[in-house]
Coordinates of C-alpha atoms and ligand atoms in Angstrom, one line a residue:
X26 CA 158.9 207.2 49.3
X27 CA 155.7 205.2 48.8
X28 CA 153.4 204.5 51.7
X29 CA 153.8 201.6 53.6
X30 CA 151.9 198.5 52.2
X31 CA 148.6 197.6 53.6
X32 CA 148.2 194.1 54.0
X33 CA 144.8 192.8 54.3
X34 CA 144.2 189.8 57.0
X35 CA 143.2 186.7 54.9
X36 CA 139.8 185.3 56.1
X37 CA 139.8 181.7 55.1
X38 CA 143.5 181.0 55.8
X39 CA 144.8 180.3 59.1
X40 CA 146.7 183.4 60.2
X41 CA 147.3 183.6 63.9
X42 CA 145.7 187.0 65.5
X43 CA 149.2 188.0 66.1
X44 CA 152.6 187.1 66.1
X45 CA 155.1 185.2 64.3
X46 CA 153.9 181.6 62.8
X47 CA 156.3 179.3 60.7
X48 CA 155.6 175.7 60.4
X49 CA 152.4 173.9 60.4
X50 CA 153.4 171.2 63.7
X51 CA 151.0 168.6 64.9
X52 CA 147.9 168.4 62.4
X53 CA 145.1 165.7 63.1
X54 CA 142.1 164.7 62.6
X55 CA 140.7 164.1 66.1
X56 CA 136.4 163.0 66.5
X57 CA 135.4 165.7 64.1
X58 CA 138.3 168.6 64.8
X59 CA 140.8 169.3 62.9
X60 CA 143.6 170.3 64.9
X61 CA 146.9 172.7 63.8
X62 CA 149.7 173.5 65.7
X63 CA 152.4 175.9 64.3
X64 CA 155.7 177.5 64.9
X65 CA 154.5 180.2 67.2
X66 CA 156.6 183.1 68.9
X67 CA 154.1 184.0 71.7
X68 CA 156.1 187.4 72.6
X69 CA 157.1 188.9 69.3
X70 CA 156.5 188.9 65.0
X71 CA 160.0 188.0 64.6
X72 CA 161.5 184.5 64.9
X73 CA 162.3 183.3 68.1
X74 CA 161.1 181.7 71.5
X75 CA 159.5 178.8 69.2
X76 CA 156.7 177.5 70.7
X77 CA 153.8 175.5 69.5
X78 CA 150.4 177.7 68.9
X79 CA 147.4 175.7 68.4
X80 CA 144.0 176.1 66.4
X81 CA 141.0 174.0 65.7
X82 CA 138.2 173.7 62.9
X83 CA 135.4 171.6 61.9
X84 CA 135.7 172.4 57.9
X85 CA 139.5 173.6 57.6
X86 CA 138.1 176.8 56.7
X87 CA 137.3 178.8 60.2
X88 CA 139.5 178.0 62.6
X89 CA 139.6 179.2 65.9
X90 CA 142.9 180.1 68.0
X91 CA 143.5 178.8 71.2
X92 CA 145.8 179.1 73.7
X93 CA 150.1 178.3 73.5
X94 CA 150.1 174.3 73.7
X95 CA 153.9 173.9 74.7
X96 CA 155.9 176.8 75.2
X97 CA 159.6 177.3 75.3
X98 CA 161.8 177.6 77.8
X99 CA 165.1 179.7 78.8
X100 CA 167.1 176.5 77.4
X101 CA 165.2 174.5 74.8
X102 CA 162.6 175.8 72.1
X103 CA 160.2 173.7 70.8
X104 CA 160.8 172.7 67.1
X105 CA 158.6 171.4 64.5
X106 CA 157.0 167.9 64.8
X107 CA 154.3 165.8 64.5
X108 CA 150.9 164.3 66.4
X109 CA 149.1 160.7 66.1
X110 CA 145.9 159.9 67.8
X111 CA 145.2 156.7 69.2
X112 CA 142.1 154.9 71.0
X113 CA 142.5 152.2 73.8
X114 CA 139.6 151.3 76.2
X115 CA 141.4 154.1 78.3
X116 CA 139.6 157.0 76.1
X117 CA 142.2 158.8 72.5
X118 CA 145.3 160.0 73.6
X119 CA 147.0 162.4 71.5
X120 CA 151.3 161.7 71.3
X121 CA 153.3 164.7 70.0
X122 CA 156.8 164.3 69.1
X123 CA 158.4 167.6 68.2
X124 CA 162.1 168.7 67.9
X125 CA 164.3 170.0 71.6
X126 CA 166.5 172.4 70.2
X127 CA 168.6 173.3 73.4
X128 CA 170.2 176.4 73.5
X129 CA 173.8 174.9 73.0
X130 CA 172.4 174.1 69.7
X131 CA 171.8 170.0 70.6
X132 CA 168.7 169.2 69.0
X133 CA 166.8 165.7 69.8
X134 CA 162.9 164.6 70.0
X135 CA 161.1 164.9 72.8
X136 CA 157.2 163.3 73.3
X137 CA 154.2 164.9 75.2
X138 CA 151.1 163.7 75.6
X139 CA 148.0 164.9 75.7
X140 CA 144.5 163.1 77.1
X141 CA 142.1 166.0 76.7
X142 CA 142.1 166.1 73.1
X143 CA 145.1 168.6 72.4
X144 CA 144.0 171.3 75.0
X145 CA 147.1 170.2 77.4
X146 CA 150.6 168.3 77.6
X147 CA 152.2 166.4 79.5
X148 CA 156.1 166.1 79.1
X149 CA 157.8 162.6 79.1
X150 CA 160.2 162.4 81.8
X151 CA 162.9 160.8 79.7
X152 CA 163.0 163.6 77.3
X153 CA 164.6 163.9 75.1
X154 CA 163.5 160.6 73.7
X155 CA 165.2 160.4 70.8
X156 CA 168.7 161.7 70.4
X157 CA 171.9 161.2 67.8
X158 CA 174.0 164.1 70.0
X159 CA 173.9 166.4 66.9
X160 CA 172.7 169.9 66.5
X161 CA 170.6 169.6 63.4
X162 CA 168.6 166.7 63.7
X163 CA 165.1 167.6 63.9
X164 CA 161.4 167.5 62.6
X165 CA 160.0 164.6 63.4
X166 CA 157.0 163.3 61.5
X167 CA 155.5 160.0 62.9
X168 CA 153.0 157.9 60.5
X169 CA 151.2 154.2 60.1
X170 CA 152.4 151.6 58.3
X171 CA 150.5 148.6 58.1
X172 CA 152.2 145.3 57.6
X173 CA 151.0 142.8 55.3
X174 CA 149.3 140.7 59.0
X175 CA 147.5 143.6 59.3
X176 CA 149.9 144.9 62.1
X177 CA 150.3 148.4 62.6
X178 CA 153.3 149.5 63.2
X179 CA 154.5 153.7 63.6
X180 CA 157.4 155.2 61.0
X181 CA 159.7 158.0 62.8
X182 CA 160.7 160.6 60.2
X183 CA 163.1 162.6 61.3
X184 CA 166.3 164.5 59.0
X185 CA 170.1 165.0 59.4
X186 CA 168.8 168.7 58.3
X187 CA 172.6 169.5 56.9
X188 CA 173.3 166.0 55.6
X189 CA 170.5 166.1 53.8
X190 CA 169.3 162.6 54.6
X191 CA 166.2 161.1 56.6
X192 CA 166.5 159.1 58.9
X193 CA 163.6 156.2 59.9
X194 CA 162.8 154.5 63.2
X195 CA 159.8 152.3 63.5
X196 CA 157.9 151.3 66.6
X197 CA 155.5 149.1 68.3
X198 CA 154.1 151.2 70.9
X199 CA 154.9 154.7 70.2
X200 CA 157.7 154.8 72.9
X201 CA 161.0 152.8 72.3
X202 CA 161.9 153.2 68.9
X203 CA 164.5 151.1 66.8
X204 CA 166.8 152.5 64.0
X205 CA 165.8 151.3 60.4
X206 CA 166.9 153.2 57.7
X207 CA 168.4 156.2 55.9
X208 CA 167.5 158.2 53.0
X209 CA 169.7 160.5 51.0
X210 CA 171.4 162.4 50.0
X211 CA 170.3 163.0 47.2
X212 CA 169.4 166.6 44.8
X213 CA 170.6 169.7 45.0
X214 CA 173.6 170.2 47.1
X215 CA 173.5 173.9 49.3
X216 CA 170.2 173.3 50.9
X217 CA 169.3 171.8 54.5
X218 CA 166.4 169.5 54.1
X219 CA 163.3 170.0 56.8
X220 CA 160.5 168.8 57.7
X221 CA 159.7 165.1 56.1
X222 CA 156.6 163.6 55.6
X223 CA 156.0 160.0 53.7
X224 CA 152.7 159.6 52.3
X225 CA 151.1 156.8 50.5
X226 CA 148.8 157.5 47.7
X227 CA 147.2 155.1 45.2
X228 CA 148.2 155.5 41.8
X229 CA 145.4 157.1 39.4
X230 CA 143.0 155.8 42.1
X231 CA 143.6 152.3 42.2
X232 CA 143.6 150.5 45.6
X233 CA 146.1 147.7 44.7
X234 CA 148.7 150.4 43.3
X235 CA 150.0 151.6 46.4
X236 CA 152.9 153.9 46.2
X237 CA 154.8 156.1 48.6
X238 CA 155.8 159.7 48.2
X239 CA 158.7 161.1 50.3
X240 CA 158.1 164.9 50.8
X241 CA 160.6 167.4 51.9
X242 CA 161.5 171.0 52.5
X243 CA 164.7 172.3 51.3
X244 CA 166.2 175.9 52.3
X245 CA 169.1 177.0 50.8
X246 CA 172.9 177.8 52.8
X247 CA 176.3 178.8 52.6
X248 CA 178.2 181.4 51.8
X249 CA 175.4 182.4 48.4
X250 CA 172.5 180.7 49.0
X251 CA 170.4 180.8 46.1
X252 CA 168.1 183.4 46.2
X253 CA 164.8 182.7 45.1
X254 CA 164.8 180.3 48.8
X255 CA 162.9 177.6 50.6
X256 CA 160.7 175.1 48.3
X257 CA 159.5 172.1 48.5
X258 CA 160.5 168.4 46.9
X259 CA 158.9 165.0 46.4
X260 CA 160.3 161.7 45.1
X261 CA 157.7 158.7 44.6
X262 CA 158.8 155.5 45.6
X263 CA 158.1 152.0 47.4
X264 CA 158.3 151.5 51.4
X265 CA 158.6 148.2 53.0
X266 CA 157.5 149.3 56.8
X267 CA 161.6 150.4 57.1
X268 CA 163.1 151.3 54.1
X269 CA 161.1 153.5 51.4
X270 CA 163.2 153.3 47.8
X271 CA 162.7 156.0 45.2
X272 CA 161.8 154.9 41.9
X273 CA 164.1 157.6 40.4
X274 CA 167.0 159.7 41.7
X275 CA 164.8 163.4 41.0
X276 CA 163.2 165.4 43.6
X277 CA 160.3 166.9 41.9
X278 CA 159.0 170.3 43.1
X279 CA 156.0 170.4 44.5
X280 CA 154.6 173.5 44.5
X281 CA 156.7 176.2 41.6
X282 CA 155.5 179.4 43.5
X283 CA 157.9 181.2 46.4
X284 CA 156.0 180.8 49.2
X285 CA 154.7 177.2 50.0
X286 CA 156.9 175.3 52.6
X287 CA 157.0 173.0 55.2
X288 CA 153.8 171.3 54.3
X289 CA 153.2 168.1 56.0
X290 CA 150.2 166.2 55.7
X291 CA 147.4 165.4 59.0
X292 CA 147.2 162.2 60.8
X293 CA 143.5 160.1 60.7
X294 CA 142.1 162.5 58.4
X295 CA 138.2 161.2 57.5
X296 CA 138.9 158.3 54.6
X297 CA 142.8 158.3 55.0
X298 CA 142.9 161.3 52.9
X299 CA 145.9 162.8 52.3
X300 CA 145.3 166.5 53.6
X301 CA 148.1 169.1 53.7
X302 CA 148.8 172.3 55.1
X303 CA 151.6 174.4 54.2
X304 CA 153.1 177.5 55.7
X305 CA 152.8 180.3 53.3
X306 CA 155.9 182.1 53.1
X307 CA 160.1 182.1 52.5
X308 CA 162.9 181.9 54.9
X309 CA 164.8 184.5 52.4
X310 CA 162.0 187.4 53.2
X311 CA 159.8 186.2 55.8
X312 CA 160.8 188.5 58.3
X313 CA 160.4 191.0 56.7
X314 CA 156.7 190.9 55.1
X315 CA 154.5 193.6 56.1
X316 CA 151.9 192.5 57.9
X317 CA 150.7 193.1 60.9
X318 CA 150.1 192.5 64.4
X319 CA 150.4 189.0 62.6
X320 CA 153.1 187.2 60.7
X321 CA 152.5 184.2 58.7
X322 CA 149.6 182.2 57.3
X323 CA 148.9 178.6 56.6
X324 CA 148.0 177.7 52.8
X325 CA 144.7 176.3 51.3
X326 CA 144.8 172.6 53.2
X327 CA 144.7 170.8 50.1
X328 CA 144.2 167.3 49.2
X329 CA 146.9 164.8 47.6
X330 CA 146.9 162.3 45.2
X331 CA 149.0 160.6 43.1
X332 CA 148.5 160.7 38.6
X333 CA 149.9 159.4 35.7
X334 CA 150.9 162.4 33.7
X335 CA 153.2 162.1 30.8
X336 CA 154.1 158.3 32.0
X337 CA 155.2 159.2 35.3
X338 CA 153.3 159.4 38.2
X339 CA 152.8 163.4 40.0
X340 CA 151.5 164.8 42.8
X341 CA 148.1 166.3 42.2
X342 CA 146.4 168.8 44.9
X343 CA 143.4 169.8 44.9
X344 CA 141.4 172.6 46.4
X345 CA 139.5 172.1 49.6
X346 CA 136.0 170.9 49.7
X347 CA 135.1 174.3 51.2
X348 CA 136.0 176.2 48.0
X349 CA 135.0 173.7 45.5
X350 CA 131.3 173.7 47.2
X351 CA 131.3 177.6 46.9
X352 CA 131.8 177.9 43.7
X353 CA 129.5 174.7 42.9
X354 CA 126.5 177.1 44.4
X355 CA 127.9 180.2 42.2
X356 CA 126.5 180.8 38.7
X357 CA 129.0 180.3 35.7
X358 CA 129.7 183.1 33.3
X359 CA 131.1 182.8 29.7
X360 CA 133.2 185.7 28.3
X361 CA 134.0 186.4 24.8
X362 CA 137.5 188.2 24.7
X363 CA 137.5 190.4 21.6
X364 CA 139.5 193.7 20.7
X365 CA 139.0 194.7 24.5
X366 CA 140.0 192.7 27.4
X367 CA 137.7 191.9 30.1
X368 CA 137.5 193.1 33.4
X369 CA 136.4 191.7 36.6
X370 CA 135.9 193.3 40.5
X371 CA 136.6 190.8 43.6
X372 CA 136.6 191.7 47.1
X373 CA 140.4 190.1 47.4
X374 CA 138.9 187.0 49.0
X375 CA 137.7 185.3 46.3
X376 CA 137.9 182.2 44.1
X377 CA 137.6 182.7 40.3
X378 CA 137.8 179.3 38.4
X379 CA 138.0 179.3 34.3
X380 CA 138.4 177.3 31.7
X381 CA 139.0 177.6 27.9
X382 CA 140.1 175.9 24.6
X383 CA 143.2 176.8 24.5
X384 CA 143.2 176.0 20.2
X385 CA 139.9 179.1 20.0
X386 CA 142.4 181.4 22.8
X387 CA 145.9 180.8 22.1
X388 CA 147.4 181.8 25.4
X389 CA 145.4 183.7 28.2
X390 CA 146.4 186.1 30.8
X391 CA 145.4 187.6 34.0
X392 CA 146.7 190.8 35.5
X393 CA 145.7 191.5 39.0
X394 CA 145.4 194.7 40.7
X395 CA 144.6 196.4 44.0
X396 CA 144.9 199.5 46.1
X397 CA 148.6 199.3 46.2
X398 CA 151.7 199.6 43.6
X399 CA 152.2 196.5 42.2
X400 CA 150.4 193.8 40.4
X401 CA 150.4 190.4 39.2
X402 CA 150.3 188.9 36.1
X403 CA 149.7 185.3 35.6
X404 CA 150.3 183.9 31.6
X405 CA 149.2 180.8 30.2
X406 CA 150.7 179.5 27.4
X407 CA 150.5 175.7 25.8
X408 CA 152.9 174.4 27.7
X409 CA 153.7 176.7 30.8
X410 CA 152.3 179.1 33.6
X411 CA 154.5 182.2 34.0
X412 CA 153.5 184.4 37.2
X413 CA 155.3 187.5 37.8
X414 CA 154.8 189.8 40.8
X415 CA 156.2 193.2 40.3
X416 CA 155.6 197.1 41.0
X417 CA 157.2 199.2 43.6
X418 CA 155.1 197.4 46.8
X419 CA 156.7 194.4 45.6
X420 CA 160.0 195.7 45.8
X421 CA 159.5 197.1 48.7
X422 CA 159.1 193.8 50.9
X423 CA 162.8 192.5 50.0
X424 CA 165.3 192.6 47.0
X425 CA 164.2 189.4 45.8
X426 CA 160.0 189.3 46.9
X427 CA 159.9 190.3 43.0
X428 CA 159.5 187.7 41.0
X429 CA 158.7 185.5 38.3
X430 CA 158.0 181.6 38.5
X431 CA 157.3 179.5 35.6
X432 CA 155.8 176.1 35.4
X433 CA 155.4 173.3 32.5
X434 CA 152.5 171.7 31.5
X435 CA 151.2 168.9 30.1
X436 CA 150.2 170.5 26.9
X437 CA 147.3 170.2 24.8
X438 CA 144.0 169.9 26.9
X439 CA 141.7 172.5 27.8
X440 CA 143.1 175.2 29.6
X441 CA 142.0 175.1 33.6
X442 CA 143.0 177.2 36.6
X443 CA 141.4 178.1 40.1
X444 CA 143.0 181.3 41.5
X445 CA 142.5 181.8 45.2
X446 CA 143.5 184.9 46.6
X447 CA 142.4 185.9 50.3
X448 CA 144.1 189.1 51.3
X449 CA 148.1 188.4 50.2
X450 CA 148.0 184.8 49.7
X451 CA 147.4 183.5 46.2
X452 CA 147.5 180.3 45.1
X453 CA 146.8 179.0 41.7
X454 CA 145.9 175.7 41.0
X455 CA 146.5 174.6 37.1
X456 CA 145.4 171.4 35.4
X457 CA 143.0 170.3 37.9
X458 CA 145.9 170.4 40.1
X459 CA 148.4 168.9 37.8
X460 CA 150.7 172.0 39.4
X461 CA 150.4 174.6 42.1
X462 CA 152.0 177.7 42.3
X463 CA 151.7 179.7 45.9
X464 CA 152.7 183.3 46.5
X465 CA 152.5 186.0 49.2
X466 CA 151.4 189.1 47.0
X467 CA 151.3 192.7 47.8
X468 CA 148.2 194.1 46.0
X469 CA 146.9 196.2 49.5
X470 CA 143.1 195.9 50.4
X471 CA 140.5 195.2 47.7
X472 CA 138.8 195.8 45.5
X473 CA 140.7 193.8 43.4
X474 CA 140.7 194.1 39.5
X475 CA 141.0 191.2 37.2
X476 CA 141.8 191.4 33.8
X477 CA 141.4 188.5 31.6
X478 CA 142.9 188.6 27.6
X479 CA 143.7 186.3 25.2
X480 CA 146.0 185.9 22.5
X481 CA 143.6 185.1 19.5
X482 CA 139.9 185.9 21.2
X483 CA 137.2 182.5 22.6
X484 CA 135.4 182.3 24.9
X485 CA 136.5 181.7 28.5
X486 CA 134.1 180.5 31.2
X487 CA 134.8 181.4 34.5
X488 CA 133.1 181.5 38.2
X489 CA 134.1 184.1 40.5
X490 CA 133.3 184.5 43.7
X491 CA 134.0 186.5 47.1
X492 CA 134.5 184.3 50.5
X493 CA 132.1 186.0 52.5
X494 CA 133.5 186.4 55.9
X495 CA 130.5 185.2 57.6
X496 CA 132.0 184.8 61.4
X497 CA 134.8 187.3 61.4
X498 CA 136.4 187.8 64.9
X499 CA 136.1 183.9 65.3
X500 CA 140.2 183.9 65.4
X501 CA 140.5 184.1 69.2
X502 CA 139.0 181.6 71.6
X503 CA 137.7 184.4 74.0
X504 CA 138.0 182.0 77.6
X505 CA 140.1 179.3 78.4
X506 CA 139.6 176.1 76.5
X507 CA 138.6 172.8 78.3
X508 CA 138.6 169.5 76.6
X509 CA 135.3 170.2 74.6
X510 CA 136.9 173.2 73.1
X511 CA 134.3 175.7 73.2
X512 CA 135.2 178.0 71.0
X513 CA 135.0 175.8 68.2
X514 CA 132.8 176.2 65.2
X515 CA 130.2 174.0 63.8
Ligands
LIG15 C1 161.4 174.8 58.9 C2 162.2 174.9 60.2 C3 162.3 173.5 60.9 C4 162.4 173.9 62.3 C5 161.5 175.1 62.5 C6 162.0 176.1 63.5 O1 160.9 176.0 58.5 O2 163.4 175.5 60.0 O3 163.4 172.7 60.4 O4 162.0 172.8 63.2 O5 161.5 175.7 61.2 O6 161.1 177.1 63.6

């Protein structure tokens, strides 16, 4: 028997101190604080008693935990959903709308509001507000849509989670809400579809080519649900304020790693930027991933946007500003790969950024190793990305935590990848974003060796660097939290 795996706490991910996590719930931008909410057990690491945790940061990269925001009860937990913020003369209220799901297995929206700027709730009396009398309706994301008067009005997304359809309610004030559309089915059959988002972007960066890109989360069921588990899907399209069209009948994956799901995007983020978090993990194994006292992480918040690659337009995502700065400030380095490959040290929470010719390399690989019995190896070839995570501490998580994802390229540019890895969460960003690929790995504390090779020799010029953890023990708000959120970091 091989020890059991050490899993290192990432440092600038959102992890809760302890506990069970899922879903990011509730992100917004609120007068300078970012604000997460999550799936939280409060008593347990296991799923269960779903309640929302909350967390707050100034530069999405330390984030400080505060206290359960709404907490189940004997007879309802409290699903995944969504906050705006809004201003009147009154002062910014906060409106949640999250998912009931009653312990007969209803499930309906319910609203809270909050007027201290996310620290407390206040339950609407009607509650549920919003309610088909079915058991898997759930997730509700509310956005903006402006009209072409210049009149706001607020988009309900909310799905038939085994139907596989979304259904759209619009509003006026944030209360009643009428129904206006459905979307779907449509894909894979043998998945429920969770948590939607609908997200405009401009096309290549141009203001007057608005188009809309419906997001979803799709988890496999039945009697042999497909193994490799929960991922995540787009489709672009065009939305009137009611009904949003998809310009083709594909869902698109979004992110080609295991562990990426749920991702929604934050309300009145600075510039209407399109910022999203993901939860980093699978419903097929997330149970039963090693760490501890805590379970779960949120991913890199990274930044949409929308480009024309190979004629069609794609989601692009890019690293955080956080990162990019860091390495900015960090001396480049130019290898020549010859006979020998090179090798690199990293404390485990690093950044390393390279680029090449891929016509003086051929195809270049990384292998990644820590403490612990297993590895990565991460291969890029013309037109793909091949990551495999293997050894006996990968095996060890679940039958199928080993594994191997593959993603196609645009081919012939320069070659270009960002690998972040902080503790077990490594995500690899190819193509200046072009594709993501996002996986919990089990290389045990740091140091972590990097090996670099090539097919033919080049040079390769990378940047590495190690995230120093400059405020560790920031996670927990030490007192309670009033309204100007002490705890928070500047
Ligand atoms: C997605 C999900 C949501 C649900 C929540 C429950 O991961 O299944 O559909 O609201 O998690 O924790």
């Amino acid at each position: 028997m091989s020890n059991p795996v050490v899993v290192p706490r990432p440092t600038f991910h959102f992890a809760p101190q302890r506990n069970w996590m899922n879903d990011p719930n509730g992100l917004v931008h609120d007068r300078g604080r970012w604000h997460l909410f999550y799936q939280f057990n409060p008593e347990g690491s296991d799923w269960g008693n779903m309640s929302w945790g909350h967390a707050t940061s100034t530069d999405l990269q330390h984030w400080t935990e505060h206290p359960v925001a709404l907490r189940f009860r004997d007879s309802e937990q409290i699903f995944s959903g969504s906050i705006v913020s809004t201003s009147t003369e009154d002062g910014t209220s906060l409106t949640a709308y999250y998912t009931s799901a009653y312990a007969n297995g209803h499930q309906a929206q319910s609203r809270a509001i909050s007027r201290d700027g996310g620290f407390t709730w206040e339950l609407d009396v009607d509650n549920p507000v919003l309610d088909r009398g079915t058991s898997a309706f759930r997730d509700p994301k509310v956005i903006r849509y402006t009209d072409e008067a210049g009149r706001l009005r607020w988009v309900l997304l909310a799905v038939e989670a085994e139907d596989r359809q979304v259904h759209l309610y619009t509003s006026d004030d944030l209360r009643s809400w009428e129904h206006a559309s459905v979307f779907g089915p449509l894909g894979p059959t043998g998945v429920v579809w969770e948590c939607p988002d609908l997200v405009p972007l401009p096309l290549d960066g141009d203001p007057d080519d608005l188009r809309w890109v419906l997001i979803l989360s799709t988890n496999p069921i039945g009697d042999a649900p497909d193994p490799e588990g929960s991922s995540m899907s787009y489709v672009v399209g065009r939305f009137d304020g009611s009904t949003f069209t998809a310009d083709s009948p594909e869902l698109v994956r979004l992110d080609d790693g295991r562990d990426f799901y749920a991702g929604v995007t934050f309300d009145s983020a600075p510039q209407g930027a399109a910022v999203m978090l993901g939860w980093m993990s699978n419903w097929r194994y997330a149970g039963a991933f090693p760490s501890s006292p805590w379970r779960g992480a949120m991913s890199l918040p990274r930044q949409l946007a929308l480009r024309t690659v190979e004629r069609t337009p794609r989601v692009i995502q890019k690293p955080p500003a956080f990162l990019l700065e860091r390495l900015a400030r960090a001396a480049p380095a130019t290898v020549s790969v010859g006979a020998q490959p090179v090798e690199l040290s990293l404390s485990g929470h690093s950044v390393l950024a390279l680029t090449w010719d891929p016509t003086a390399t051929g195809s270049v690989g990384l292998r990644l190793r820590g403490d612990a019995d297993a590895w990565v190896e991460l291969e890029h070839s013309a037109r793909t990305i091949r990551v495999t995570r293997g050894g006996p501490a990968a095996d060890a998580v679940h039958p199928d935590f080993p594994s191997t994802s593959i993603t196609d390229l645009e081919g012939g540019r320069r070659g270009q990848l960002l690998v972040s890895l902080d503790g077990p969460l490594l995500e690899v960003f190819a193509n200046d974003g072009e594709a993501t690929i996002s996986h919990l790995v089990t290389l045990g504390p740091g140091p972590i060796s990097v090996t670099i090779d090539t097919e033919i020799g080049g040079p390769i010029a990378y940047t590495a660097v190690d995230i120093e953890d400059e405020k560790s023990g920031r996670h927990l708000a030490p007192t309670p939290i009033h309204a100007d959120a002490p705890g928070a970091s500047v």
